[in-house]
mmCIF file of C-alpha atoms and ligand atoms in Angstrom:
data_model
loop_
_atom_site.group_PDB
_atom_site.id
_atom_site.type_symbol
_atom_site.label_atom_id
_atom_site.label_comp_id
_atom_site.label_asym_id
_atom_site.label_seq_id
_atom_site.Cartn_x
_atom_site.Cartn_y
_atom_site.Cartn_z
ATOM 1 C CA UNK A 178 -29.141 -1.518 0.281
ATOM 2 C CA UNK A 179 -25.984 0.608 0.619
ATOM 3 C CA UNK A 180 -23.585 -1.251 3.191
ATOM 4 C CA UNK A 181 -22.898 0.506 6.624
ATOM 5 C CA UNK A 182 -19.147 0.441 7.150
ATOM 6 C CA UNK A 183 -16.578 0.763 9.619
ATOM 7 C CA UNK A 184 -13.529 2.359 7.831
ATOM 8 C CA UNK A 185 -10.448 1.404 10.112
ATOM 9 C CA UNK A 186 -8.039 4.526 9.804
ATOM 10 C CA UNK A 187 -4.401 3.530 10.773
ATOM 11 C CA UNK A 188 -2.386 6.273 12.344
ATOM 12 C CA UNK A 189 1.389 5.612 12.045
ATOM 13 C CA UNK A 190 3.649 7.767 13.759
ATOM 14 C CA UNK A 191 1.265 10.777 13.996
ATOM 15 C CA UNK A 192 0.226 10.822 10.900
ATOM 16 C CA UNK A 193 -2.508 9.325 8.595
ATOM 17 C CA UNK A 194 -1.642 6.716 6.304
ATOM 18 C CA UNK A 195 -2.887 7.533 2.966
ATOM 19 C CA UNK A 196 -4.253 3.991 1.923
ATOM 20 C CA UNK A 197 -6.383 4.412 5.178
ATOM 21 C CA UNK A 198 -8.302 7.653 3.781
ATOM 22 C CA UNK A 199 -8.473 6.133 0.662
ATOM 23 C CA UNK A 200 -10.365 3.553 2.032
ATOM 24 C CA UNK A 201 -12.866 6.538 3.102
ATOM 25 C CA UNK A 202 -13.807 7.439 0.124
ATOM 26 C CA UNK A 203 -14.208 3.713 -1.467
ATOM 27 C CA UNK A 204 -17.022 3.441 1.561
ATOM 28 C CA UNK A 205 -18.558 6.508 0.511
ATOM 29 C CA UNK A 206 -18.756 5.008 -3.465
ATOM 30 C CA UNK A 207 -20.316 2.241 -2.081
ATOM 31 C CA UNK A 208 -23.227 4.304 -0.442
ATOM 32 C CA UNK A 209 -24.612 5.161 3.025
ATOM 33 C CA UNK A 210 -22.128 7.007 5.601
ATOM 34 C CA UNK A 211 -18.690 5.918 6.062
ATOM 35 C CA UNK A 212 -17.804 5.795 10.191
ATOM 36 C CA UNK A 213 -14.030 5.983 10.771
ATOM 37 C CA UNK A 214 -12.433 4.341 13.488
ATOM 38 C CA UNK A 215 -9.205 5.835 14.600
ATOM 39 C CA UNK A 216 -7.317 4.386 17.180
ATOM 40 C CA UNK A 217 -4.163 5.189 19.205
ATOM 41 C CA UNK A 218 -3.111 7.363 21.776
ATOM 42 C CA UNK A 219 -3.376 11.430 21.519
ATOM 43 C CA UNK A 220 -5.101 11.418 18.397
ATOM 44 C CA UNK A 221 -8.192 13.181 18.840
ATOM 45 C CA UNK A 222 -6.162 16.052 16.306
ATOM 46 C CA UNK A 223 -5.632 13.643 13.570
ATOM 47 C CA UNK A 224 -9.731 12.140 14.256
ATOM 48 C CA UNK A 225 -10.856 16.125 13.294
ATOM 49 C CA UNK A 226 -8.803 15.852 10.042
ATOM 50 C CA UNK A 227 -11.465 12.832 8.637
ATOM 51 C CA UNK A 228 -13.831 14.384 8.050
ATOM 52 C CA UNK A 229 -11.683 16.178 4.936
ATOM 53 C CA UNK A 230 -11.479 12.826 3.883
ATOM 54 C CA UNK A 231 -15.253 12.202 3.889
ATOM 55 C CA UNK A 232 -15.843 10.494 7.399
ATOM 56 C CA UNK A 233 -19.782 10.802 8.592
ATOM 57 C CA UNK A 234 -18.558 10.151 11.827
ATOM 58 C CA UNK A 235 -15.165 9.346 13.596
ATOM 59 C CA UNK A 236 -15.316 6.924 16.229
ATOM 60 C CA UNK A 237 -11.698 8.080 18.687
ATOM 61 C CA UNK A 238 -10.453 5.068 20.476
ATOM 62 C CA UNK A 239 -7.327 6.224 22.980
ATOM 63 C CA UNK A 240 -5.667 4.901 25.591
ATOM 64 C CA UNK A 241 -2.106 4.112 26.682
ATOM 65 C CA UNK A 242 -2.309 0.226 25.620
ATOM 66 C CA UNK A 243 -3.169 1.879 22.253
ATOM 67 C CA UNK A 244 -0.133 3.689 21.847
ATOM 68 C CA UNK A 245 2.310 1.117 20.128
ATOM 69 C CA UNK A 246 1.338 -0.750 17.485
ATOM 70 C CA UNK A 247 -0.637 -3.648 18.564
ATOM 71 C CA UNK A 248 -2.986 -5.680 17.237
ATOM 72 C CA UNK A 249 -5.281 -7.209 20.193
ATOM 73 C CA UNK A 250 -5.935 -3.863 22.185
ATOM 74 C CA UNK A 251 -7.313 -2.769 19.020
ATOM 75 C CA UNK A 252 -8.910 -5.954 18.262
ATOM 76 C CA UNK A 253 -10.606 -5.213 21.943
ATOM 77 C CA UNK A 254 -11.846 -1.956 20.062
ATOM 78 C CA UNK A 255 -13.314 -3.361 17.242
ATOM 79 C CA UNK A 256 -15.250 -6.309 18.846
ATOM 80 C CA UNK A 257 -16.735 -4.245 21.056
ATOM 81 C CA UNK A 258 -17.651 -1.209 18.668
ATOM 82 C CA UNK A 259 -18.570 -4.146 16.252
ATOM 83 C CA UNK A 260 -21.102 -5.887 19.528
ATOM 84 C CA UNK A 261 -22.581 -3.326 20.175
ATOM 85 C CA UNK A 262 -24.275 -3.198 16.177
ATOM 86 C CA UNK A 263 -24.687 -1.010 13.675
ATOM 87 C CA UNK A 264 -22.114 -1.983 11.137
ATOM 88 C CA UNK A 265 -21.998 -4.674 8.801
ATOM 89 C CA UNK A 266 -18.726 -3.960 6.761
ATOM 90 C CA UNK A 267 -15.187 -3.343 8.278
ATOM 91 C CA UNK A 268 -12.855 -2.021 5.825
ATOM 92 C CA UNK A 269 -8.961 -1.978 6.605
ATOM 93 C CA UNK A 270 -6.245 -1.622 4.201
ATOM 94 C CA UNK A 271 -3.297 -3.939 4.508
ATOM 95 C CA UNK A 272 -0.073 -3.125 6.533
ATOM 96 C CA UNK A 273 2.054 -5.285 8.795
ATOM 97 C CA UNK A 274 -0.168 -4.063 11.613
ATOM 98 C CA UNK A 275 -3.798 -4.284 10.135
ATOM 99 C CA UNK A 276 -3.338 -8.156 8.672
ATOM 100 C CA UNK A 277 -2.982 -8.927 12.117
ATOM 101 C CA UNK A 278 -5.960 -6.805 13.253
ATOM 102 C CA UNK A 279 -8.320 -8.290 10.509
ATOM 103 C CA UNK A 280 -7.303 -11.712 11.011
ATOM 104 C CA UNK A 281 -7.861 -11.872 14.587
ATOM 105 C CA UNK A 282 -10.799 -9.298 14.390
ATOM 106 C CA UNK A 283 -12.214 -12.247 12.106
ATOM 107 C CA UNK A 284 -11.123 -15.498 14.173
ATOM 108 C CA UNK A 285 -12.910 -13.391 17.612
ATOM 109 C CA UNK A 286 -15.975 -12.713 15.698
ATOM 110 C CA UNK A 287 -16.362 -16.156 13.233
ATOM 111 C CA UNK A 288 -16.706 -13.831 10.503
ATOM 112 C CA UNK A 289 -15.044 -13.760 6.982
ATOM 113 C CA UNK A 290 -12.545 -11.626 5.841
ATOM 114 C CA UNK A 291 -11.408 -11.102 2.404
ATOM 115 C CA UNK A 292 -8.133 -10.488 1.480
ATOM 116 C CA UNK A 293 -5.936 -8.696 -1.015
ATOM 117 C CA UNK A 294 -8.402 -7.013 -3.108
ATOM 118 C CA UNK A 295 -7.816 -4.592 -5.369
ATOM 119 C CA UNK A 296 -11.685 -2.620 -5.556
ATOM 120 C CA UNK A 297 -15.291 -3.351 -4.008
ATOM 121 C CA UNK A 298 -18.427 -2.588 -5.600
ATOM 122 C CA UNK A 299 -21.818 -3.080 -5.036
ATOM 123 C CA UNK A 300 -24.335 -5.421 -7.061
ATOM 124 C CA UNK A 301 -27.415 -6.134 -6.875
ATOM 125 C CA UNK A 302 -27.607 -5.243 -3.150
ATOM 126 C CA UNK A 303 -24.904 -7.121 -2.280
ATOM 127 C CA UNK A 304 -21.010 -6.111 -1.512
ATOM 128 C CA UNK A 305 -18.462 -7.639 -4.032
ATOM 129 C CA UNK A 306 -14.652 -7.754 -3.770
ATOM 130 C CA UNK A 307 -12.845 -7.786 -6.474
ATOM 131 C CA UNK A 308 -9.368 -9.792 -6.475
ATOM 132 C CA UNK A 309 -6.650 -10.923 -8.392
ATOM 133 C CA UNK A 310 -5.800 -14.927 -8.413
ATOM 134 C CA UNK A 311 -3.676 -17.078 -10.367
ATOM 135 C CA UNK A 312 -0.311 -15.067 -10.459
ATOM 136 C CA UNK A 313 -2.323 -12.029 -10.865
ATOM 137 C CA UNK A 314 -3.564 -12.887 -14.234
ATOM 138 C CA UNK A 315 -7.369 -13.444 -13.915
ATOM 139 C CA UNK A 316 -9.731 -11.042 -11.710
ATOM 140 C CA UNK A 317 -12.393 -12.772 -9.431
ATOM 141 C CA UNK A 318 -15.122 -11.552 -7.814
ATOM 142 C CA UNK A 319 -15.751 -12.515 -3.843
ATOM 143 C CA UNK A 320 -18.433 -12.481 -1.512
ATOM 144 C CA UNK A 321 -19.501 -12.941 2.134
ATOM 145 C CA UNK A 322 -21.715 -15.469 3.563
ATOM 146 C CA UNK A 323 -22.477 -13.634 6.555
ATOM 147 C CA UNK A 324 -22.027 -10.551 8.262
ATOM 148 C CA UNK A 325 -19.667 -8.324 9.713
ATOM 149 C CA UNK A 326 -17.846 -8.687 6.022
ATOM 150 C CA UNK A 327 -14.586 -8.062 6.926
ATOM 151 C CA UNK A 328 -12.577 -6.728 3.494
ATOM 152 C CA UNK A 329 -8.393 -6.065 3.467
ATOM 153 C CA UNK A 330 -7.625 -4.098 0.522
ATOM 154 C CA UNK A 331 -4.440 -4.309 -1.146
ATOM 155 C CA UNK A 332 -1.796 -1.935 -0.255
ATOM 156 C CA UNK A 333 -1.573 1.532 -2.544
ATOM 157 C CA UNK A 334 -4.487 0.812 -4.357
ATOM 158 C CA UNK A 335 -7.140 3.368 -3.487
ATOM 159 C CA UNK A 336 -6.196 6.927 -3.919
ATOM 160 C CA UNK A 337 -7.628 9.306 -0.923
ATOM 161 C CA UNK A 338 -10.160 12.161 -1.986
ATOM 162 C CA UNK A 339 -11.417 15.338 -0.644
ATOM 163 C CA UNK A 340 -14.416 15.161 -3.061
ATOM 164 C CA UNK A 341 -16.971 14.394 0.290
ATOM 165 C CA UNK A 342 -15.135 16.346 2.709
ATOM 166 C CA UNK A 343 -17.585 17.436 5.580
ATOM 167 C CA UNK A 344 -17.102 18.710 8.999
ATOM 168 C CA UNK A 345 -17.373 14.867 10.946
ATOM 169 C CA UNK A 346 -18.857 14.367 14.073
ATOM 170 C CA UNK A 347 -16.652 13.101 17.102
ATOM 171 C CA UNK A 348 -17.247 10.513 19.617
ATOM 172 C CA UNK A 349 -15.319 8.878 21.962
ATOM 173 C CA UNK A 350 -15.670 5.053 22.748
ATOM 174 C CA UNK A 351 -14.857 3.275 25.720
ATOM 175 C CA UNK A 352 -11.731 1.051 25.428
ATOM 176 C CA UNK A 353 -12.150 -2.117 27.493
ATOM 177 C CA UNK A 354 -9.004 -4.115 27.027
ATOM 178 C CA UNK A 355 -8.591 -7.322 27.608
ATOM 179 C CA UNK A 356 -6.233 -8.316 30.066
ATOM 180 C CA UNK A 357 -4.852 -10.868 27.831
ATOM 181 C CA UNK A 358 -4.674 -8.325 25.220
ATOM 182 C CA UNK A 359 -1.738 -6.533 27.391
ATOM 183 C CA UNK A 360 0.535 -9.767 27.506
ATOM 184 C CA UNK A 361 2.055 -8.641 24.214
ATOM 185 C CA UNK A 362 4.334 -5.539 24.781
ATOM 186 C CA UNK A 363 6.724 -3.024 22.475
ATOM 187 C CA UNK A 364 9.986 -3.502 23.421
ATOM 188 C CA UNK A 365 11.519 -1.904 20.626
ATOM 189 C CA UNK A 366 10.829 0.249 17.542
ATOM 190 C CA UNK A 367 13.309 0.595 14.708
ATOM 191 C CA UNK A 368 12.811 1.718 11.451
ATOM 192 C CA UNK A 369 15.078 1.359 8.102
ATOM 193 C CA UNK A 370 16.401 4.449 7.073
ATOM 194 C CA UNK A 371 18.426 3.393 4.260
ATOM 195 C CA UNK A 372 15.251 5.247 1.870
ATOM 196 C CA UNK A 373 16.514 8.420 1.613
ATOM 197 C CA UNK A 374 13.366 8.614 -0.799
ATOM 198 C CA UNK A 375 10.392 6.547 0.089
ATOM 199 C CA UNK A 376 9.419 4.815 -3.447
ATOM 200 C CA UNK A 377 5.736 5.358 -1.952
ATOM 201 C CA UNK A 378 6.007 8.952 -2.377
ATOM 202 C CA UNK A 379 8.908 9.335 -4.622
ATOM 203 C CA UNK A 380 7.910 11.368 -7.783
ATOM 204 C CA UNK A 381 10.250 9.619 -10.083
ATOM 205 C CA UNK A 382 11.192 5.866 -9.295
ATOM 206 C CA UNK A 383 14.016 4.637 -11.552
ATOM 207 C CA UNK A 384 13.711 0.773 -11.229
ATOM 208 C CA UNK A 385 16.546 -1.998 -11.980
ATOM 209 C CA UNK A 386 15.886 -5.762 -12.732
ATOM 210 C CA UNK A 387 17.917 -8.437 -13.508
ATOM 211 C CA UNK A 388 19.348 -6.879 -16.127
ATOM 212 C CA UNK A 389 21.272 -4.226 -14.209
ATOM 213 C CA UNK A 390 23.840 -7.928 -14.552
ATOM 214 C CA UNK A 391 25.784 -7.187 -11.117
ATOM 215 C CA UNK A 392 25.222 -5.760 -7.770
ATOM 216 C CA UNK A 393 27.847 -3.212 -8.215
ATOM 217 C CA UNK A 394 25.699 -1.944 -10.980
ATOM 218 C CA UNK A 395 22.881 -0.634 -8.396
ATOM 219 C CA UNK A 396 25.152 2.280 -7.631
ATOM 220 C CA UNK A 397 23.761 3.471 -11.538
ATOM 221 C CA UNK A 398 20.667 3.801 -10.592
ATOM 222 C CA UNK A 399 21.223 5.276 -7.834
ATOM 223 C CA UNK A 400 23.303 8.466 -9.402
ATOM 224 C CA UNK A 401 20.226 8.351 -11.765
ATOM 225 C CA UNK A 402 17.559 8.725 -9.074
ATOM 226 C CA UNK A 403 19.508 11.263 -7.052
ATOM 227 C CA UNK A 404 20.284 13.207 -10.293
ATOM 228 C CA UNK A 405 16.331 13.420 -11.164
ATOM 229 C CA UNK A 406 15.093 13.612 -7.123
ATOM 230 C CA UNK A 407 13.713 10.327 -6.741
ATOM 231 C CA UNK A 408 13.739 6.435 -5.340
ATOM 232 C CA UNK A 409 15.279 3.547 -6.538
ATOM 233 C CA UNK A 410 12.926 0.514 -7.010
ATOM 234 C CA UNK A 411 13.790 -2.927 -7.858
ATOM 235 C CA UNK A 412 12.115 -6.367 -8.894
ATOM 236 C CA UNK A 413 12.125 -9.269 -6.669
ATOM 237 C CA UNK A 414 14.886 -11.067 -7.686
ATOM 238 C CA UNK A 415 17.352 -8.326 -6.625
ATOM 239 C CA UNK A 416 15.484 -8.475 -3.145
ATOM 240 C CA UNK A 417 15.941 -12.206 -3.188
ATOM 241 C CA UNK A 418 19.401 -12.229 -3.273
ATOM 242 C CA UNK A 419 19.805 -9.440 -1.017
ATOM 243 C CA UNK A 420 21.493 -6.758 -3.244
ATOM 244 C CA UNK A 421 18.282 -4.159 -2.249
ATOM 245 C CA UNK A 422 16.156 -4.243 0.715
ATOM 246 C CA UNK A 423 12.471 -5.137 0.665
ATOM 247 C CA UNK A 424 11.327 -1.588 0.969
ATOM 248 C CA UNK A 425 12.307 -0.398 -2.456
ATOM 249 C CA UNK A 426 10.371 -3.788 -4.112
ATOM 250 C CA UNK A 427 7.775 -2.944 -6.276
ATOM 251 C CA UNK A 428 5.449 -5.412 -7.067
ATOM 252 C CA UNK A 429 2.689 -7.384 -5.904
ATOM 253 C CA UNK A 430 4.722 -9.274 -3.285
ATOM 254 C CA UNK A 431 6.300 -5.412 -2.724
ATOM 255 C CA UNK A 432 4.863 -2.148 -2.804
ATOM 256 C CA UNK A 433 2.221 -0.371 -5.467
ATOM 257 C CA UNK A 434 3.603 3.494 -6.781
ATOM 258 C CA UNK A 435 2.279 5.559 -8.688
ATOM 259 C CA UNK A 436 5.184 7.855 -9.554
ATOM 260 C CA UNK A 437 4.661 10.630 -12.380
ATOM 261 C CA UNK A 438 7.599 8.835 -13.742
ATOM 262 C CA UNK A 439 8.907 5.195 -13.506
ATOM 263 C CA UNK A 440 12.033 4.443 -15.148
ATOM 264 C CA UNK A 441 12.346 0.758 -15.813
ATOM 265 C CA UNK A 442 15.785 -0.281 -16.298
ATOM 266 C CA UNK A 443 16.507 -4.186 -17.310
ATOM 267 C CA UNK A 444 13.173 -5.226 -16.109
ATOM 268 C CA UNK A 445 11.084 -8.197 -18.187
ATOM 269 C CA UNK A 446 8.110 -6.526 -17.118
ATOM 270 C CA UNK A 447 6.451 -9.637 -15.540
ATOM 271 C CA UNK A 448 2.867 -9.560 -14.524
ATOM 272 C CA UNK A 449 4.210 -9.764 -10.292
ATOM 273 C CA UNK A 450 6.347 -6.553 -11.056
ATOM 274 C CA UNK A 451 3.593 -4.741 -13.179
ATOM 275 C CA UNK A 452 0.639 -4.731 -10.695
ATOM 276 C CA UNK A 453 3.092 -2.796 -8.719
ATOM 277 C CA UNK A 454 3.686 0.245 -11.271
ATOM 278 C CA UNK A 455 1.025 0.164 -13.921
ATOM 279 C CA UNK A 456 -0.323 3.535 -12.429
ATOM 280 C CA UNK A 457 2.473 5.854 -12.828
ATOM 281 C CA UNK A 458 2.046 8.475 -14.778
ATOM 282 C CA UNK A 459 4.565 8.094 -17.641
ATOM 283 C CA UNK A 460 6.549 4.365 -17.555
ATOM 284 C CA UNK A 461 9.851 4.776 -19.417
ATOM 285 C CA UNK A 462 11.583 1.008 -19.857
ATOM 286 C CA UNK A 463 14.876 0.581 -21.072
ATOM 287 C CA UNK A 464 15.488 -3.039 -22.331
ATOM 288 C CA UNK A 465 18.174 -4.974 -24.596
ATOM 289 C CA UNK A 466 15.577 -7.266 -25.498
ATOM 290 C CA UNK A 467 12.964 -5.858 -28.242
ATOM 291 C CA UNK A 468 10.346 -8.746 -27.170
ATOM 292 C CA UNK A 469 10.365 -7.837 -23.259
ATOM 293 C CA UNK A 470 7.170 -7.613 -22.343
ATOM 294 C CA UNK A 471 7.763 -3.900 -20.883
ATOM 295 C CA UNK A 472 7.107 -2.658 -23.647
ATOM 296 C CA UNK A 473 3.705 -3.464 -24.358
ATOM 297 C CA UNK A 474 2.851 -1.199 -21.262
ATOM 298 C CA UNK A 475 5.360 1.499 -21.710
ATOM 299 C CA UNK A 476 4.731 5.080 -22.886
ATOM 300 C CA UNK A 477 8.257 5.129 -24.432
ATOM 301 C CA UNK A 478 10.751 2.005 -24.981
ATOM 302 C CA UNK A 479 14.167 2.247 -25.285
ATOM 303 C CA UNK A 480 15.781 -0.583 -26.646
ATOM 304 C CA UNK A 481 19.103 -1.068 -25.813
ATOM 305 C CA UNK A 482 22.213 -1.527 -22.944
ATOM 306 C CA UNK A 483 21.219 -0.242 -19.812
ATOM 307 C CA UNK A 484 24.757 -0.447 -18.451
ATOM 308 C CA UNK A 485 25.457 2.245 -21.202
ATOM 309 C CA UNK A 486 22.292 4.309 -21.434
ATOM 310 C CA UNK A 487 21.533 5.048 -17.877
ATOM 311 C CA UNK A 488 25.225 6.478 -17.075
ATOM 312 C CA UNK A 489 24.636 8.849 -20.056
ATOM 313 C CA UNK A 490 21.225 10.115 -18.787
ATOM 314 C CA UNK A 491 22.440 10.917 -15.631
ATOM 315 C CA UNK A 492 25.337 12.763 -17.224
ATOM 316 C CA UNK A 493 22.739 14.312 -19.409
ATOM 317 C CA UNK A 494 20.498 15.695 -16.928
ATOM 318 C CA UNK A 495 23.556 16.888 -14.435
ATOM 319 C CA UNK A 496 25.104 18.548 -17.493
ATOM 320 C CA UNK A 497 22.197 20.555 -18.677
ATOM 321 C CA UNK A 498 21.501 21.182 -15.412
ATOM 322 C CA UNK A 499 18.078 19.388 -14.796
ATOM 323 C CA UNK A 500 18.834 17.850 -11.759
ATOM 324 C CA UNK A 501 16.123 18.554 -9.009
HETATM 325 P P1 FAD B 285 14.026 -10.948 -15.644
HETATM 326 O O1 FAD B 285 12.650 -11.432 -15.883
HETATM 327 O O2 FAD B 285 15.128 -11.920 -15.696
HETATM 328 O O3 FAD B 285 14.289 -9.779 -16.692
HETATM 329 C C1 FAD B 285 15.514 -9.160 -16.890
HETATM 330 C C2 FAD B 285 15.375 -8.272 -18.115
HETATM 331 O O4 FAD B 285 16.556 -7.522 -18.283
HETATM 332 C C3 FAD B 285 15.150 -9.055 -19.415
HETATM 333 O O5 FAD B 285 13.985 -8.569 -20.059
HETATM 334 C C4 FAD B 285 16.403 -8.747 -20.232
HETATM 335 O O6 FAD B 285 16.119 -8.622 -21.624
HETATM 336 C C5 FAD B 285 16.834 -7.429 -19.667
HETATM 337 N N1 FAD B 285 18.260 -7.145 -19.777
HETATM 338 C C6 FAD B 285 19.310 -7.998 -19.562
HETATM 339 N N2 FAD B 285 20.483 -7.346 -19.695
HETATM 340 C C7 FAD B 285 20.154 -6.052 -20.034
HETATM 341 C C8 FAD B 285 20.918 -4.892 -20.277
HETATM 342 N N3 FAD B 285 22.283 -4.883 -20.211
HETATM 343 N N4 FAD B 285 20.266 -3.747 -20.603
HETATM 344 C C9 FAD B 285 18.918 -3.701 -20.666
HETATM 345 N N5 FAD B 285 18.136 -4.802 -20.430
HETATM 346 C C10 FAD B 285 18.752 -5.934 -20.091
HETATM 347 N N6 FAD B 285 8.587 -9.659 -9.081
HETATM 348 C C11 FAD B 285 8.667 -8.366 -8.745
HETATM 349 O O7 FAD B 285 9.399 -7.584 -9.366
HETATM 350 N N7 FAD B 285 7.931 -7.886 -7.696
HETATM 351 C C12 FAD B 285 7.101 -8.651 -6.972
HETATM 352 O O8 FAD B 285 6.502 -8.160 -6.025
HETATM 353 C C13 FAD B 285 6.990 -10.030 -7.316
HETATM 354 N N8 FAD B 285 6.152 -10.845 -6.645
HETATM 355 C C14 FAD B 285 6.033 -12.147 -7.053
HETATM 356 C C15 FAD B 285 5.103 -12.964 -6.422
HETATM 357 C C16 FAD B 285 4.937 -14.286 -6.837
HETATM 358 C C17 FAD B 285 3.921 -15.122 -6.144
HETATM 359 C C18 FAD B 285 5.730 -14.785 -7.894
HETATM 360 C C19 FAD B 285 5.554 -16.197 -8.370
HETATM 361 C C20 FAD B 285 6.647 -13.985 -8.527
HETATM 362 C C21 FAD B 285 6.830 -12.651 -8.118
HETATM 363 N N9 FAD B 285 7.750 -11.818 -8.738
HETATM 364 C C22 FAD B 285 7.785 -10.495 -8.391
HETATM 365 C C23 FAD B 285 8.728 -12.325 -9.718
HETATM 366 C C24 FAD B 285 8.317 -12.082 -11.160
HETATM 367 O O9 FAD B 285 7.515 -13.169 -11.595
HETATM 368 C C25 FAD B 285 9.538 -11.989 -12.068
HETATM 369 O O10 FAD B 285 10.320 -13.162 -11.937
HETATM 370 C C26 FAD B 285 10.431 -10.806 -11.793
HETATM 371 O O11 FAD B 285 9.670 -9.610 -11.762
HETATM 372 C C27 FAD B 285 11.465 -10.678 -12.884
HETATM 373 O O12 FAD B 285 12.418 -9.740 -12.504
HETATM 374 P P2 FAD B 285 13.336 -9.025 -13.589
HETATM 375 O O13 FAD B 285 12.491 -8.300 -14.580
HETATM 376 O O14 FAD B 285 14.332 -8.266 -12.808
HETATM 377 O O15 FAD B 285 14.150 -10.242 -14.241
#
């Protein structure tokens, strides 16, 4: 029996987020209609836009304790959509703000929630998860004992399509918050705005590892990224020791892209750094080290001095004048 499923859209800033409507059409692979649930405040525009995204139906949620980004008001909204039946699957894909969601969604309700998974499918009836254990080496499959199966998909890993786009219906729900719910408040919102790029989006990411030797040396791949239009990325041990900030990390402990080009520059190509860029559309790795294991999942290899090749490209593509 296909599962019926509560696709929690997060809005962020007036806008979508991708992984949200990717989730969308994951529901609708795994049969019956996929309900949205969009919360927030003023977003009855961005509720009409789901049904491009193949929403059924888009449950609109809005009130002014929904308006930052909190977790119990919306928690409030779930239970309560969640009470009142019809659902046995909650979808939500992970961000700062829906871990928190999920895991209280599941503590309120005694239900189980799986975590970090990379696709669902269904078998024999049932809903499976599918997630990665060990280091990421070995894929498991999960279940649920019991029902609403609460699922948080990893970050960047489902793509959003307009394949089942429909008009979707639109209904309001009531919003009973909890007057414990409104202890928590927003005092401040800040956001880092050292990415001139987003590597999310970026459509080139030229990546550094350890092998980029000093900190000083970032500023290489930096001229290289701005020469060809896109992000810098980095491995974790550059975040670590606090030569790059977390958002340009790319990884499993980081962030998943998919750029049409990823440039990896002194990187060992561990499995931690490759879950995070093993989708792009062409990887390029540059590496002194013929045995790195980069090269077993790169579409060209380089082997060499990155501290001597990457200053050339960049010269390269400013001099014949392919700089975006
Ligand atoms: P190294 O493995 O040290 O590789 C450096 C490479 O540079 C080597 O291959 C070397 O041959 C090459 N090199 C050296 N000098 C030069 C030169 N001059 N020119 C060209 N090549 C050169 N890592 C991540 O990146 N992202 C994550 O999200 C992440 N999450 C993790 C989560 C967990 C739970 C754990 C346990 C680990 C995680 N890691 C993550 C760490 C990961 O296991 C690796 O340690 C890390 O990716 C290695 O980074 P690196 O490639 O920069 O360094």
């Amino acid at each position: 029996m296909s599962p019926s499923t509560l696709v929690f859209v997060e809005e962020r800033e007036g806008e979508l987020v991708p992984g949200s409507l990717g989730l969308l059409a994951k529901a609708a692979e795994l049969g019956g209609e996929p309900v949205a649930l969009l919360c927030g405040s003023g977003v009855r525009d961005l509720a009409e836009e789901l049904g491009n995204w193949g929403a059924a139906r888009v449950l609109v949620a809005e009130a002014p304790e929904l308006d930052g980004p909190l977790a119990q008001p919306r928690v409030d909204v779930l239970a309560g959509v969640l009470e009142r039946g019809g659902y046995d699957t909650v979808l939500f894909e992970n961000s700062a703000l829906t871990a928190d969601v999920a895991a209280a969604l599941a503590a309120r309700l005694y239900a189980g929630v799986n975590w970090d998974l990379v696709d669902l499918r269904m078998e024999d009836g049932e809903l499976v998860g599918e997630r990665l254990a060990v280091g990421d080496t070995v894929l498991v499959d999960v279940a649920w004992t019991g029902e609403p199966r609460i699922a948080v998909v990893r970050r960047g890993i489902l793509d959003p399509s307009a394949e089942g786009a429909r008009t979707a219906d639109i209904e309001s729900v009531d919003v009973a918050v909890d007057e414990r719910s409104t202890r928590v408040a927003l005092v401040e919102r800040s956001s880092d705005r050292s990415q001139k790029t987003s590597i999310e989006t970026a459509e080139v990411v030229v990546a550094g590892g350890r092998g980029i030797g000093e900190r000083d040396n970032l500023r290489l791949l930096e001229e290289l990224a701005e020469a060809l239009g896109g992000a810098v990325g980095v491995t974790m041990p550059l975040v670590d020791r606090g030569w790059y900030p977390y958002a340009h990390q790319v990884g499993q402990t980081g962030h998943t892209v998919r750029p049409r080009l990823y440039l990896a520059c002194g990187i060992s190509g561990a499995v931690q750094h490759r879950v995070g860029m093993e989708k792009s559309g062409t990887i390029v790795a540059i590496n002194s080290d013929p045995t790195a294991p980069i090269f077993r999942y790169s579409d060209v290899g380089v082997v060499g001095d990155m501290l001597e090749i990457v200053p050339r490209l960049t010269q390269l593509i400013r001099d014949r004048g392919l700089s975006a």
